Amino acid sequence: MNKLYIGNVSEEASAEDLETIFEQWKIPHSGPFLIKTGYAFVDCPDEKIAMMAIDILSGETIKKGVRTVHILSPVVLTQVLDGMLAQYGTVENCEQVNTDTDTAVVNVRYGAKDQARQAMEKLNGFLMENFALKVSYIPDETAAAAAPTLGGGKRGFVPRGPLRSGSPGLGARPKLQSDVPLRILVPTQFVGAIIGKEGATIRNVTKQTHSKIDIHRKENAGAAEKPITVHSTPEGCSNACRTIMEIMQKEALDTKFTEEIPLKILAHNNFVGRLIGKEGRNLKKIEVDTETKITISPLQDLTLYNPERTITVKGSIEACSRAEEEVMKKVRESYENDVAAMNGQGQPESETVHLFIPALAVGALIGKQGQHIKQLSRYAGASIKVAPPDGMDAKQRMVIIAGPPEAQFKAQGRIFGKLKEENFFGPKEEVKLEAHIKVPSFAAGRVIGKGGKTVNELQNLTSAEVVVPRDQTPDENDQVIVKITGHFYASQVCYTSSEVDSCIFFNCNSK
């Protein structure tokens, strides 16, 4: 036997803590750990294993408790999982750390050891959409460095706080400003060069720019362009963007690709108007200051579940990089102003929407023992109930959703997505559902407009069917029903457009 000396041990650390760390690193040992003040001893089977332990743990501080758990979960439900995690304690950091796979690999750091233990005990084996979650401990000091690249598509996790430093020499990473990540589109033929052999290139970009980078290779199969999401400080996002542009330019030269490669930034439609500015002044100033040409995709290009506009920037890499900084500065300012405005308004008023789904889809929405609808309710922050069937042969069931605007958006979006995932609509068929909202009876005429002009304009604008049934008897609150039928995005735009016209007092801010 070879006795291994372990130094730099916290006074509060226990033999159980050391046991857990050795198990996670798969370091064999014999007999119990002998704990002293600031150090410990343990027997290793041979000298080779003792040297391996030294190499792995050298420079680390062995602290009391392991507060980070390692979770394998279905990618499609990571946001729902995110809501579940808070049940077991304070989540200090939560991030998805794997590259593109069918399963999300998530590291979750809790504020206390017992919270992490409870989360592991409760969630390990928990069935989520017929997928059994796999949860285990991971040593705290290695959690942040577990994998430098991210993936899993558009539903990736967002860190809740600063990442811990990895092994000595890497240095501490700055806090990630992930509320407004940088989203860009790149030509599909350059994705391989950006990733590099066995992921080496993207790992270097991640490390050098202190960023988290998602390359969504599986999104929009066969598409000519793929989205990339960068989470970092504004400076880190800009550095990553510049590096990616340089990689694409080099690959273009190596492959004799002669077409211009513009920078394409994705931004939520809510922020684009303020980016453009009155009479286009903001955008024009950015063009002049950075010596670039900037165009923005039209509203008509907005697609189902995708409220993003494409901002195309043409110019040299240096010029495009300066433009990216200015564009994202405007976008972040718009986001911060919106958050401040929402906080100033206090708790948003709750609204009730009745959404009608195929009767056959009720089981999928509710899930086994009601697990799915409960998870969805927690994730969205809304009350979601399925009304009893209206007769034995009812082909539709009413889902009652109550909550503030953002909760409505989350809940309805997930329900539309669930029906698509479960194949209740054809592969090329849009999910179109009927929703009922209530408006004051005196506003019903204004919804219709003279000769139906207002409602026709609303339908042309949103691509949704809007019907105000005539001869309705107002309810006890003097309200009548407006019926809206369409795909998810069209319905949301219809709600908002109606609210702007002071006709329908339902507002859905899709942030």
Short mmCIF file of C-alpha atoms in Angstrom, two decimals, residues 142-320:
data_model
loop_
_atom_site.label_atom_id
_atom_site.label_comp_id
_atom_site.label_asym_id
_atom_site.label_seq_id
_atom_site.Cartn_x
_atom_site.Cartn_y
_atom_site.Cartn_z
CA THR A 142 -14.29 21.09 -11.35
CA ALA A 143 -17.90 21.91 -12.16
CA ALA A 144 -17.14 25.16 -13.94
CA ALA A 145 -14.45 23.51 -16.06
CA ALA A 146 -16.37 20.33 -16.85
CA ALA A 147 -16.79 21.25 -20.51
CA PRO A 148 -15.95 24.48 -22.28
CA THR A 149 -18.52 24.32 -25.05
CA LEU A 150 -22.26 24.39 -24.90
CA GLY A 151 -25.02 23.03 -27.04
CA GLY A 152 -28.46 21.55 -26.90
CA GLY A 153 -30.17 24.11 -29.11
CA LYS A 154 -32.34 27.03 -28.28
CA ARG A 155 -33.44 25.85 -24.86
CA GLY A 156 -30.03 26.03 -23.21
CA PHE A 157 -29.70 27.04 -19.54
CA VAL A 158 -28.60 30.48 -18.41
CA PRO A 159 -26.10 30.78 -15.52
CA ARG A 160 -27.58 32.40 -12.41
CA GLY A 161 -24.29 33.87 -11.24
CA PRO A 162 -20.55 34.01 -11.86
CA LEU A 163 -18.82 30.79 -12.82
CA ARG A 164 -16.28 29.49 -10.35
CA SER A 165 -12.69 29.37 -11.51
CA GLY A 166 -11.47 26.05 -12.83
CA SER A 167 -8.10 24.45 -12.09
CA PRO A 168 -5.22 26.76 -11.10
CA GLY A 169 -3.84 28.73 -13.99
CA LEU A 170 -7.11 29.35 -15.80
CA GLY A 171 -7.92 32.44 -13.75
CA ALA A 172 -11.35 33.57 -12.60
CA ARG A 173 -13.97 34.17 -15.24
CA PRO A 174 -16.01 37.36 -15.20
CA LYS A 175 -19.70 37.21 -14.40
CA LEU A 176 -21.70 36.25 -17.46
CA GLN A 177 -24.19 38.87 -18.58
CA SER A 178 -26.61 36.36 -20.07
CA ASP A 179 -29.89 38.27 -20.05
CA VAL A 180 -29.23 39.39 -23.62
CA PRO A 181 -26.84 36.94 -25.29
CA LEU A 182 -25.35 37.64 -28.70
CA ARG A 183 -27.11 35.60 -31.39
CA ILE A 184 -25.60 35.33 -34.87
CA LEU A 185 -26.25 33.31 -38.02
CA VAL A 186 -23.38 31.63 -39.84
CA PRO A 187 -23.34 29.73 -43.17
CA THR A 188 -23.70 26.01 -42.51
CA GLN A 189 -20.56 25.19 -44.52
CA PHE A 190 -18.42 27.06 -41.98
CA VAL A 191 -19.78 25.33 -38.87
CA GLY A 192 -17.20 22.55 -39.07
CA ALA A 193 -14.32 25.04 -39.19
CA ILE A 194 -15.74 26.97 -36.21
CA ILE A 195 -15.98 23.78 -34.15
CA GLY A 196 -12.62 22.39 -35.31
CA LYS A 197 -11.24 18.88 -35.01
CA GLU A 198 -12.78 17.21 -31.96
CA GLY A 199 -14.05 20.64 -30.87
CA ALA A 200 -10.57 22.11 -30.41
CA THR A 201 -11.25 25.41 -32.19
CA ILE A 202 -14.44 26.29 -30.35
CA ARG A 203 -12.82 25.31 -27.03
CA ASN A 204 -10.04 27.79 -27.71
CA VAL A 205 -12.53 30.53 -28.61
CA THR A 206 -14.48 29.80 -25.43
CA LYS A 207 -11.37 29.94 -23.26
CA GLN A 208 -9.81 33.01 -24.88
CA THR A 209 -12.98 35.11 -24.83
CA HIS A 210 -14.35 33.87 -21.48
CA SER A 211 -17.62 33.01 -23.23
CA LYS A 212 -20.13 30.21 -23.34
CA ILE A 213 -20.95 29.33 -26.93
CA ASP A 214 -23.84 27.26 -28.28
CA ILE A 215 -23.62 26.11 -31.90
CA HIS A 216 -27.09 24.87 -32.80
CA ARG A 217 -26.18 22.38 -35.48
CA LYS A 218 -29.38 20.35 -35.19
CA GLU A 219 -31.67 23.34 -35.52
CA ASN A 220 -33.43 23.68 -38.90
CA ALA A 221 -32.02 20.57 -40.56
CA GLY A 222 -30.87 21.30 -44.10
CA ALA A 223 -30.92 25.07 -43.60
CA ALA A 224 -28.24 27.18 -45.27
CA GLU A 225 -27.45 28.95 -41.99
CA LYS A 226 -27.15 27.90 -38.35
CA PRO A 227 -27.59 30.06 -35.24
CA ILE A 228 -24.84 30.52 -32.66
CA THR A 229 -25.53 31.89 -29.19
CA VAL A 230 -22.78 33.57 -27.15
CA HIS A 231 -23.18 34.19 -23.40
CA SER A 232 -20.61 36.50 -21.87
CA THR A 233 -19.97 40.11 -20.93
CA PRO A 234 -20.56 42.57 -23.80
CA GLU A 235 -16.80 42.63 -24.38
CA GLY A 236 -16.60 38.83 -24.33
CA CYS A 237 -19.46 38.54 -26.82
CA SER A 238 -17.77 41.00 -29.17
CA ASN A 239 -14.42 39.22 -28.94
CA ALA A 240 -16.07 35.87 -29.66
CA CYS A 241 -17.96 37.35 -32.60
CA ARG A 242 -14.79 38.82 -34.10
CA THR A 243 -12.92 35.53 -33.68
CA ILE A 244 -15.74 33.58 -35.37
CA MET A 245 -15.72 36.02 -38.29
CA GLU A 246 -11.93 35.57 -38.62
CA ILE A 247 -12.31 31.77 -38.62
CA MET A 248 -14.94 31.97 -41.38
CA GLN A 249 -12.77 34.33 -43.43
CA LYS A 250 -9.79 31.99 -43.21
CA GLU A 251 -11.93 28.99 -44.14
CA ALA A 252 -13.33 30.93 -47.11
CA LEU A 253 -9.81 31.61 -48.37
CA ASP A 254 -8.74 27.98 -47.85
CA THR A 255 -11.78 26.66 -49.74
CA LYS A 256 -11.73 29.40 -52.40
CA PHE A 257 -15.18 30.60 -51.30
CA THR A 258 -15.56 33.92 -53.10
CA GLU A 259 -18.93 35.22 -51.89
CA GLU A 260 -19.07 37.97 -49.27
CA ILE A 261 -19.69 36.71 -45.73
CA PRO A 262 -21.74 39.36 -43.90
CA LEU A 263 -22.25 39.41 -40.16
CA LYS A 264 -25.83 38.44 -39.34
CA ILE A 265 -27.09 39.34 -35.87
CA LEU A 266 -30.41 38.04 -34.52
CA ALA A 267 -32.43 40.39 -32.31
CA HIS A 268 -35.91 40.11 -30.83
CA ASN A 269 -38.47 42.13 -32.74
CA ASN A 270 -39.36 44.02 -29.53
CA PHE A 271 -35.98 45.78 -29.64
CA VAL A 272 -35.57 46.41 -33.36
CA GLY A 273 -37.75 49.53 -33.56
CA ARG A 274 -35.62 51.32 -30.98
CA LEU A 275 -32.47 50.11 -32.71
CA ILE A 276 -33.66 51.69 -35.95
CA GLY A 277 -34.76 54.89 -34.22
CA LYS A 278 -37.09 57.63 -35.41
CA GLU A 279 -36.85 57.91 -39.20
CA GLY A 280 -33.96 55.43 -39.08
CA ARG A 281 -31.59 57.85 -37.37
CA ASN A 282 -30.03 55.40 -34.87
CA LEU A 283 -29.26 52.81 -37.52
CA LYS A 284 -27.96 55.40 -39.95
CA LYS A 285 -25.57 56.76 -37.32
CA ILE A 286 -24.19 53.27 -36.65
CA GLU A 287 -23.65 52.78 -40.39
CA VAL A 288 -21.79 56.08 -40.72
CA ASP A 289 -19.72 55.66 -37.54
CA THR A 290 -18.64 52.09 -38.39
CA GLU A 291 -18.44 52.41 -42.19
CA THR A 292 -20.80 49.50 -42.76
CA LYS A 293 -24.01 48.80 -44.65
CA ILE A 294 -26.82 47.49 -42.42
CA THR A 295 -30.17 46.00 -43.45
CA ILE A 296 -32.90 44.43 -41.31
CA SER A 297 -35.22 41.63 -42.37
CA PRO A 298 -38.87 42.64 -42.84
CA LEU A 299 -41.65 41.81 -40.39
CA GLN A 300 -43.11 39.38 -42.90
CA ASP A 301 -40.09 37.10 -42.41
CA LEU A 302 -40.98 36.39 -38.78
CA THR A 303 -41.75 32.69 -38.51
CA LEU A 304 -43.57 30.38 -36.13
CA TYR A 305 -41.96 30.45 -32.67
CA ASN A 306 -39.29 32.83 -33.98
CA PRO A 307 -39.81 36.50 -33.13
CA GLU A 308 -36.25 37.42 -34.14
CA ARG A 309 -35.26 39.78 -36.95
CA THR A 310 -31.99 39.36 -38.87
CA ILE A 311 -29.65 42.37 -38.86
CA THR A 312 -27.22 41.99 -41.77
CA VAL A 313 -23.98 43.96 -41.53
CA LYS A 314 -21.62 44.26 -44.52
CA GLY A 315 -18.08 45.58 -44.33
CA SER A 316 -14.60 44.58 -43.23
CA ILE A 317 -14.21 42.34 -40.17
CA GLU A 318 -13.02 45.34 -38.17
CA ALA A 319 -15.99 47.45 -39.31
CA CYS A 320 -18.52 44.65 -38.67
#
